[in-house]
């Protein structure tokens, strides 16, 4: 075969090869202030440390603070993208462990109010990112808003963060219920700010129990993170706690959560893919 023919054959083969797709993950909570952003950043850093290509996107409505927690002053936020002045890849900043991130500043409500042209642009950009990364992690706003629920139905998996407080658990259940009643979705649970490991197990068992009993669905416990001053100190120092005090109880707990997450992947509930589901959600709006 001539070199050219060989090259053409290779090209054709490549175009049929399945392009790996990023796993899309939403970090969510019923109640605000439970530690979502801190867990989103530190969990992303731990995946990145294990050589995963990770993009963290701040989608918290009006309260984006990923860049503050990372101690940087992001040049762009997701709203610049909506104005179509920049592409996704212009906006991405790189943090520690080669973690890529896009800062917040505005949120999900804006995406749902975009006109068709801007929306197409946004989805095209996300489509590129899905082909580039191993994981795309969205730090979401708290609470059961229509937009959050719709977005949660599009991602591959949700990681729900709750504290042991009864109000946090009730709000967590209410959020899971809203999503699962509309679409089968993979849910993981992290209990944050526990007194000890036993309390973490009790809280996640309680949540798993009610979801099984009333919704007849399974959710996956990932473990718990203790209430630890190291987290507060890290927030003040504007450094992620797994880097600020990597030997702290909180950092070690999240290490084992990240390890378990990678070692025990859940079966996808729907194989149609994030981008296709997202498009469907936007067109059905
Ligand atoms: N494991 C923890 N131990 C101690 N304090 C924590 C822990 N997790 C979160 N916090 C405190 O809660 C605050 C809110 O966390 P944050 O991640 O911003 O919550 P959310 O994103 O859910 O609003 C942090 O600034 C920190 O002071
Ligand atoms: Mg937050």
Short mmCIF file of N, CA and C and ligand atoms in Angstrom, two decimals, residues 36-37 60 63 65 139-140, ligand 2:
data_model
loop_
_atom_site.label_atom_id
_atom_site.label_comp_id
_atom_site.label_asym_id
_atom_site.label_seq_id
_atom_site.Cartn_x
_atom_site.Cartn_y
_atom_site.Cartn_z
N UNK A 36 -20.88 22.15 49.75
CA UNK A 36 -20.85 21.71 48.34
C UNK A 36 -19.61 22.20 47.60
N UNK A 37 -19.37 23.51 47.65
CA UNK A 37 -18.26 24.06 46.87
C UNK A 37 -16.92 23.52 47.35
N UNK A 60 -23.19 27.92 40.39
CA UNK A 60 -24.02 28.37 41.51
C UNK A 60 -24.62 29.73 41.17
N UNK A 63 -23.84 33.11 43.21
CA UNK A 63 -22.99 32.99 44.39
C UNK A 63 -21.70 32.25 44.07
N UNK A 65 -18.23 30.95 43.77
CA UNK A 65 -17.07 31.32 44.60
C UNK A 65 -15.89 30.37 44.50
N UNK A 139 -20.43 22.57 40.01
CA UNK A 139 -20.82 22.97 41.37
C UNK A 139 -22.13 23.73 41.22
N UNK A 140 -23.21 23.12 41.73
CA UNK A 140 -24.55 23.67 41.48
C UNK A 140 -25.03 24.54 42.64
MG1 LIG B 2 -21.25 26.90 47.02
#
